[in-house]
Coordinates of C-alpha atoms in Angstrom, one line a residue:
M197 CA -30.7 -6.5 0.5
T198 CA -29.4 -8.0 3.7
H199 CA -26.5 -6.6 5.7
R200 CA -24.2 -9.5 4.8
M201 CA -25.0 -9.1 1.1
R202 CA -24.2 -5.4 1.2
K203 CA -20.8 -6.2 2.8
R204 CA -20.1 -8.8 0.1
R205 CA -20.9 -6.3 -2.6
L206 CA -18.8 -3.6 -0.9
L207 CA -15.5 -5.6 -0.7
P208 CA -15.0 -6.1 -4.5
V209 CA -15.6 -2.4 -5.1
L210 CA -13.0 -1.4 -2.5
A211 CA -10.5 -3.9 -4.0
F212 CA -11.1 -2.6 -7.5
C213 CA -10.4 1.0 -6.3
S214 CA -7.2 -0.2 -4.7
F215 CA -6.2 -2.0 -7.9
L216 CA -6.7 1.1 -10.0
V217 CA -4.5 3.2 -7.7
G218 CA -1.8 0.6 -7.7
F219 CA -2.0 0.2 -11.5
D220 CA -1.7 3.9 -12.1
A221 CA 1.2 4.3 -9.6
I222 CA 3.5 1.9 -11.5
A223 CA 2.3 2.5 -15.0
T224 CA 5.1 4.9 -15.8
V225 CA 7.8 2.2 -15.0
P226 CA 7.9 0.5 -18.5
L227 CA 6.8 3.7 -20.4
L228 CA 9.6 6.1 -19.6
P229 CA 11.6 5.5 -22.8
S230 CA 8.5 6.0 -24.9
I231 CA 7.4 9.1 -23.0
S232 CA 10.9 10.6 -23.3
A233 CA 11.0 9.9 -27.0
S234 CA 7.7 11.8 -27.7
T235 CA 8.1 14.7 -25.2
D236 CA 10.8 17.0 -23.9
M237 CA 11.3 14.8 -20.8
P238 CA 14.9 13.7 -20.3
L239 CA 15.0 10.0 -19.8
E240 CA 17.2 10.3 -16.7
S241 CA 14.6 12.6 -15.2
G242 CA 11.7 10.1 -15.7
G243 CA 11.8 9.1 -12.0
L244 CA 10.5 12.5 -11.1
L245 CA 7.1 11.5 -12.5
Y246 CA 6.8 9.0 -9.7
A247 CA 8.5 11.3 -7.1
G248 CA 5.9 14.0 -7.9
Y249 CA 3.1 11.6 -7.6
A250 CA 4.4 10.2 -4.3
A251 CA 5.0 13.6 -2.8
A252 CA 1.5 14.8 -3.7
Y253 CA 0.0 11.6 -2.2
A254 CA 2.0 11.9 1.0
L255 CA 1.0 15.6 1.5
T256 CA -2.6 15.1 0.6
A257 CA -3.5 11.9 2.4
P258 CA -3.4 13.1 6.0
V259 CA -5.7 16.0 5.2
M260 CA -8.2 13.9 3.3
G261 CA -8.1 11.2 6.0
Y262 CA -8.9 13.8 8.6
L263 CA -11.8 15.2 6.5
S264 CA -13.2 11.7 6.0
D265 CA -13.4 11.4 9.8
R266 CA -15.1 14.8 10.1
L267 CA -17.3 14.8 7.1
T268 CA -18.1 11.8 4.9
R269 CA -15.9 9.0 3.7
K270 CA -18.0 8.4 0.6
G271 CA -17.8 12.0 -0.4
I272 CA -14.0 12.1 -0.2
L273 CA -13.8 8.8 -2.0
L274 CA -16.0 9.9 -4.9
T275 CA -14.2 13.2 -5.2
G276 CA -10.9 11.4 -5.3
L277 CA -12.1 9.0 -8.0
L278 CA -13.2 12.0 -10.1
L279 CA -9.9 13.8 -9.8
F280 CA -7.9 10.6 -10.2
G281 CA -9.7 9.7 -13.5
A282 CA -9.5 13.2 -14.9
A283 CA -5.8 13.7 -14.0
T284 CA -4.9 10.3 -15.4
A285 CA -6.6 11.2 -18.7
L286 CA -4.7 14.5 -18.8
V287 CA -1.4 12.6 -18.4
G288 CA -2.3 10.9 -21.7
T289 CA -2.4 14.3 -23.4
G290 CA 0.8 15.7 -21.9
E291 CA 3.2 17.2 -24.4
T292 CA 5.8 18.7 -22.1
F293 CA 7.7 17.5 -19.1
A294 CA 6.2 20.3 -16.9
A295 CA 2.7 19.3 -17.9
L296 CA 3.3 15.7 -17.2
L297 CA 4.7 16.5 -13.7
L298 CA 1.6 18.6 -13.0
F299 CA -0.8 16.0 -14.1
R300 CA 1.0 13.2 -12.2
A301 CA 0.9 15.3 -9.1
L302 CA -2.8 15.8 -9.5
T303 CA -3.2 12.1 -9.9
G304 CA -1.3 11.6 -6.7
I305 CA -3.7 13.9 -4.9
G306 CA -6.6 11.9 -6.2
A307 CA -4.9 8.6 -5.1
G308 CA -4.3 10.2 -1.7
M309 CA -8.0 10.7 -1.4
I310 CA -8.8 7.1 -2.5
E311 CA -6.5 4.6 -0.9
P312 CA -6.6 5.6 2.8
V313 CA -10.3 6.1 2.6
V314 CA -10.8 2.6 1.1
Y315 CA -9.1 1.1 4.1
A316 CA -11.0 3.3 6.5
V317 CA -14.4 2.2 4.9
A318 CA -13.3 -1.4 5.3
G319 CA -12.5 -0.7 8.9
D320 CA -15.9 0.9 9.5
H321 CA -17.9 -1.9 8.0
Y322 CA -16.1 -5.2 8.8
A323 CA -15.7 -6.5 12.3
Y324 CA -12.1 -6.5 13.7
E325 CA -12.2 -10.3 14.0
A326 CA -12.7 -10.7 10.3
R327 CA -10.8 -7.5 9.1
G328 CA -7.5 -9.2 8.5
R329 CA -9.1 -11.2 5.7
V330 CA -10.7 -8.1 4.3
M331 CA -7.5 -6.1 4.4
G332 CA -5.7 -9.0 2.9
I333 CA -8.0 -9.0 -0.1
I334 CA -7.7 -5.2 -0.6
T335 CA -3.9 -5.3 -0.3
A336 CA -3.7 -8.3 -2.6
A337 CA -5.6 -6.3 -5.2
L338 CA -3.1 -3.4 -4.8
I339 CA -0.2 -5.8 -5.2
A340 CA -1.8 -7.6 -8.1
S341 CA -1.8 -4.4 -10.0
S342 CA 1.9 -4.5 -10.1
V343 CA 1.9 -8.1 -11.3
V344 CA -0.4 -7.4 -14.3
G345 CA 0.0 -3.6 -14.5
V346 CA 3.6 -3.4 -15.7
P347 CA 3.3 -6.0 -18.6
L348 CA -0.1 -4.7 -19.5
A349 CA 1.1 -1.0 -19.6
G350 CA 3.9 -2.1 -21.8
A351 CA 1.7 -4.1 -24.1
I352 CA -0.8 -1.3 -24.6
S353 CA 2.1 1.1 -25.3
E354 CA 3.5 -1.3 -27.9
A355 CA 0.2 -1.9 -29.6
S356 CA -0.7 1.8 -29.8
S357 CA 0.9 4.5 -27.7
W358 CA 2.0 5.2 -24.2
R359 CA -0.8 7.7 -24.1
W360 CA -3.4 5.0 -24.4
T361 CA -2.1 3.3 -21.3
F362 CA -3.2 6.3 -19.2
R363 CA -6.4 6.7 -21.2
S364 CA -7.3 3.1 -20.5
I365 CA -6.9 3.6 -16.8
A366 CA -8.9 6.8 -17.0
V367 CA -11.7 4.8 -18.7
L368 CA -11.8 2.4 -15.7
A369 CA -12.1 5.3 -13.2
P370 CA -15.8 6.0 -14.0
L371 CA -16.6 2.3 -13.6
A372 CA -15.1 2.5 -10.1
L373 CA -17.0 5.7 -9.5
A374 CA -20.3 4.2 -10.4
A375 CA -19.6 1.1 -8.4
A376 CA -18.6 3.1 -5.3
I377 CA -21.8 5.2 -5.6
A378 CA -23.9 2.0 -5.5
A379 CA -21.9 0.0 -3.0
V380 CA -20.3 2.4 -0.4
P381 CA -22.7 3.4 2.4
A382 CA -23.3 7.1 2.7
R383 CA -23.0 6.9 6.5
R384 CA -20.7 5.1 8.8
P385 CA -22.1 2.7 11.4
E386 CA -23.1 4.2 14.6
R387 CA -20.4 4.1 17.2
P388 CA -20.7 3.6 20.9
P389 CA -20.8 6.8 23.0
G390 CA -17.2 6.3 24.2
E391 CA -16.0 6.3 20.6
Q392 CA -17.6 9.5 19.3
T393 CA -15.2 11.7 17.3
G394 CA -13.4 14.2 19.4
E395 CA -12.1 17.7 18.5
R396 CA -8.5 16.6 18.1
T397 CA -6.5 17.9 15.2
P398 CA -4.5 15.3 13.2
F399 CA -1.2 16.3 14.5
R400 CA -2.4 16.3 18.1
L401 CA -3.7 12.8 17.6
V402 CA -0.4 11.6 16.3
V403 CA 1.7 13.1 19.1
S404 CA -0.7 12.3 21.9
N405 CA -1.2 8.6 21.2
P406 CA 2.1 6.7 21.5
T407 CA 0.8 3.7 19.7
V408 CA -0.3 5.7 16.7
F409 CA 3.0 7.5 16.6
L410 CA 4.9 4.2 16.7
S411 CA 2.7 2.9 13.9
L412 CA 4.0 5.7 11.7
L413 CA 7.5 4.6 12.5
V414 CA 6.7 1.0 11.6
S415 CA 5.1 2.1 8.3
F416 CA 8.2 4.2 7.5
L417 CA 10.6 1.3 8.2
Y418 CA 8.5 -1.5 6.8
Y419 CA 7.6 0.0 3.4
G420 CA 11.0 1.7 3.2
A421 CA 12.7 -1.6 3.7
L422 CA 10.7 -3.1 0.8
Q423 CA 11.4 -0.3 -1.6
G424 CA 15.0 0.0 -0.6
M425 CA 15.8 -3.4 -2.1
F426 CA 13.0 -3.5 -4.7
A427 CA 14.0 -0.2 -6.3
L428 CA 17.4 -1.8 -7.1
A429 CA 16.2 -5.2 -8.1
G430 CA 17.0 -4.7 -11.7
V431 CA 20.6 -3.6 -10.8
F432 CA 21.0 -6.6 -8.5
Y433 CA 20.0 -9.2 -11.0
H434 CA 21.9 -7.5 -13.9
T435 CA 25.1 -7.1 -11.8
H436 CA 25.2 -10.5 -10.3
Y437 CA 23.6 -12.7 -13.0
G438 CA 23.6 -10.6 -16.2
L439 CA 19.8 -10.6 -16.4
E440 CA 18.3 -8.0 -18.8
A441 CA 14.9 -6.5 -18.4
G442 CA 13.0 -9.5 -19.6
G443 CA 14.7 -11.9 -17.1
T444 CA 14.3 -9.5 -14.2
G445 CA 10.7 -9.0 -15.1
L446 CA 10.1 -12.8 -14.8
V447 CA 11.7 -12.7 -11.3
L448 CA 9.5 -9.8 -10.3
L449 CA 6.4 -11.5 -11.7
A450 CA 7.1 -14.6 -9.5
A451 CA 7.7 -12.3 -6.5
G452 CA 4.5 -10.4 -7.3
I453 CA 2.4 -13.6 -7.4
S454 CA 3.9 -14.8 -4.1
S455 CA 3.1 -11.4 -2.6
V456 CA -0.6 -11.8 -3.6
A457 CA -0.6 -15.2 -1.9
G458 CA 1.2 -13.9 1.1
S459 CA -1.3 -11.0 1.5
L460 CA -4.3 -13.3 1.4
L461 CA -2.7 -15.8 3.9
G462 CA -1.5 -13.0 6.1
G463 CA -5.0 -11.7 6.4
K464 CA -6.3 -15.1 7.4
W465 CA -3.6 -15.6 9.9
A466 CA -4.2 -12.2 11.4
D467 CA -7.8 -13.1 12.1
R468 CA -6.8 -16.4 13.7
W469 CA -4.1 -15.0 16.0
L470 CA -3.2 -11.6 17.4
K471 CA -2.6 -9.3 14.5
R472 CA 0.5 -7.8 16.0
R473 CA 2.0 -11.3 16.4
V474 CA 1.5 -12.0 12.8
V475 CA 3.1 -8.6 11.9
A476 CA 6.1 -9.3 14.1
A477 CA 6.6 -12.9 12.8
A478 CA 6.2 -11.9 9.2
G479 CA 8.4 -8.9 9.6
A480 CA 11.2 -10.9 11.2
A481 CA 11.0 -13.5 8.5
A482 CA 11.1 -10.8 5.8
G483 CA 14.1 -9.3 7.5
V484 CA 16.0 -12.5 7.4
F485 CA 15.2 -13.3 3.8
V486 CA 16.0 -9.8 2.5
F487 CA 19.4 -9.9 4.3
L488 CA 20.2 -13.3 2.8
L489 CA 19.1 -12.2 -0.6
G490 CA 21.7 -9.4 -0.5
L491 CA 24.4 -11.7 1.1
L492 CA 24.1 -15.0 -0.9
A493 CA 24.3 -13.6 -4.4
H494 CA 26.1 -16.5 -6.0
N495 CA 23.3 -18.7 -7.3
L496 CA 20.4 -17.4 -9.4
W497 CA 17.8 -20.0 -8.3
L498 CA 18.7 -19.4 -4.6
S499 CA 18.3 -15.7 -5.1
V500 CA 14.9 -16.1 -6.8
L501 CA 13.8 -18.4 -3.9
L502 CA 14.9 -15.9 -1.3
H503 CA 13.2 -13.1 -3.2
V504 CA 9.9 -15.0 -3.5
L505 CA 10.0 -15.8 0.3
W506 CA 10.8 -12.2 1.2
A507 CA 8.0 -10.9 -0.9
A508 CA 5.5 -13.4 0.5
F509 CA 6.3 -12.7 4.2
Y510 CA 6.4 -8.9 3.6
A511 CA 2.9 -9.0 2.1
A512 CA 1.6 -11.2 4.9
G513 CA 2.8 -8.7 7.5
Q514 CA 1.4 -5.7 5.5
S515 CA -2.1 -7.1 5.5
A516 CA -2.0 -7.9 9.2
F517 CA -0.5 -4.5 10.0
T518 CA -3.2 -2.6 8.0
A519 CA -5.9 -4.4 10.0
L520 CA -4.1 -3.6 13.2
V521 CA -3.7 0.1 12.4
S522 CA -7.4 0.3 11.4
E523 CA -8.4 -0.2 15.1
L524 CA -5.7 1.8 16.9
D525 CA -8.1 4.7 17.3
P526 CA -11.6 4.0 15.8
R527 CA -12.7 7.6 16.4
S528 CA -10.1 8.8 14.0
R529 CA -9.6 5.8 11.7
G530 CA -9.3 7.8 8.5
T531 CA -6.7 10.1 10.0
V532 CA -4.6 7.2 11.4
L533 CA -4.7 5.2 8.2
S534 CA -3.9 8.2 6.0
F535 CA -0.9 9.3 8.1
N536 CA 0.4 5.7 7.9
S537 CA 0.0 5.9 4.1
S538 CA 2.1 9.1 4.0
A539 CA 4.7 7.5 6.3
M540 CA 5.0 4.6 3.8
Y541 CA 5.7 6.9 0.9
I542 CA 8.2 9.0 2.9
G543 CA 9.9 5.9 4.1
A544 CA 10.1 4.5 0.5
S545 CA 11.7 7.7 -0.7
A546 CA 14.2 8.0 2.1
M547 CA 15.4 4.4 2.2
S548 CA 15.5 4.1 -1.6
A549 CA 17.9 7.1 -1.6
L550 CA 19.9 5.6 1.2
A551 CA 20.1 2.3 -0.6
A552 CA 21.4 4.0 -3.7
A553 CA 24.1 5.7 -1.6
L554 CA 25.1 2.4 0.0
L555 CA 25.4 0.8 -3.4
E556 CA 27.8 3.6 -4.6
A557 CA 29.9 3.2 -1.5
G558 CA 30.0 -0.6 -1.0
P559 CA 28.7 -4.1 -1.8
F560 CA 25.1 -5.0 -2.3
W561 CA 24.8 -7.0 0.9
T562 CA 24.9 -3.7 2.8
I563 CA 21.5 -2.9 1.3
G564 CA 20.1 -6.3 2.4
L565 CA 21.5 -5.6 5.9
M566 CA 19.9 -2.2 6.1
C567 CA 16.5 -3.5 5.0
G568 CA 16.8 -6.6 7.2
L569 CA 17.6 -4.5 10.3
A570 CA 14.6 -2.2 9.5
D571 CA 12.3 -5.3 9.3
L572 CA 13.6 -6.7 12.6
L573 CA 13.2 -3.3 14.3
V574 CA 9.6 -3.4 13.0
A575 CA 9.0 -6.8 14.7
A576 CA 10.5 -5.5 17.9
I577 CA 8.4 -2.3 18.0
V578 CA 5.2 -4.1 17.2
L579 CA 5.7 -6.8 19.8
S580 CA 6.9 -4.5 22.6
A581 CA 5.2 -1.2 22.1
V582 CA 2.1 -1.5 19.9
R583 CA -1.0 -2.3 21.8
E584 CA -3.8 -4.1 20.0
R585 CA -7.5 -3.3 20.4
G586 CA -10.4 -5.7 20.3
A587 CA -13.5 -5.3 18.2
A588 CA -15.4 -3.2 20.7
G589 CA -12.4 -1.0 21.5
R590 CA -11.1 -3.1 24.4
R591 CA -7.4 -3.8 24.7
V592 CA -6.6 -7.5 24.0
S593 CA -3.7 -9.5 25.2
G594 CA -4.4 -12.9 23.8
G595 CA -5.4 -14.4 20.5
L596 CA -8.9 -15.9 20.3
P597 CA -9.9 -18.1 17.3
R598 CA -12.6 -16.5 15.3
D599 CA -15.0 -17.9 12.7
G600 CA -13.9 -15.2 10.2
R601 CA -17.5 -14.5 9.1
F602 CA -18.5 -10.9 8.3

């Protein structure tokens, strides 16, 4: 099998692993009433199932990313898939709220071993000039899970039981495991002598490299700005337009489809121009659109249009940013990517809580303003302070057109 054929076989496997993680992360959203009805979980406490998952992910990912740099990415990925599948199956057997919280936390640990390593493997095996497209495909798979995952989880629950939703995801995990065993290389490509792994601890890496540290702030703000508005989308459309769950679901479906398209386009743009410029432009556009979404809440179709544009530009920036981060420190790629994943989840939790507080104290446009300012700050940081590396570890200052081939 040629080198190019191996790469083409690797990418679908990485995308499928990312899809599974995303599907599992949002599967609880439509199932909370059913779970509450058949267990002792209070409905108002259902959000803790996601909070426990996210906390476990955020705490685990940096450790696993560091180990993937020191040991083997394939071993961490396979172990994560095993834990992920087993824990997801256990969620389907949970009878008490405490058991469900434990099993969801274990699932979060497994996801924290999978997702950052997926991006690190992509960074190892695809040239930087073509990596935007690769990261765009993997990110699109993650986003697509929310497009099909929520309605699919609900459909499975209605046809049988909420337990079968998690069992169905668990059945897919061994397929991902088998595919990863076959497709993911056991060893990373040989690196030039100047890029051999050092003896730095993860925290020393973060505090000693200003660009890496700033990338964590960008991840915190960018994903936090997304979730700050997204978490209250149902409240927004119900309050201003009287939409119920079905109507809001259609809006989110349209936004999800536009996000997939934006992710793919953003990856291609990132390979054509400097990745940091694409991140800055997309971040600025997302900031403007999310602010206008909160401000101009007087026409449903205008709100839907602004929502779709916001989602598309956010996703375009996310693909480009992931490709950019993957080359900030090639010696510690897994560590850098995993810390950024943790920063995303922490930012989502913090800014969602802040958005809820703003909504209690004032009008909805204040949430749009908060999220818009966060996105604009992201654009400013990336343009002024984040330095981009070239394929061979050289700093680059100008965009060179590439053929985009692997």
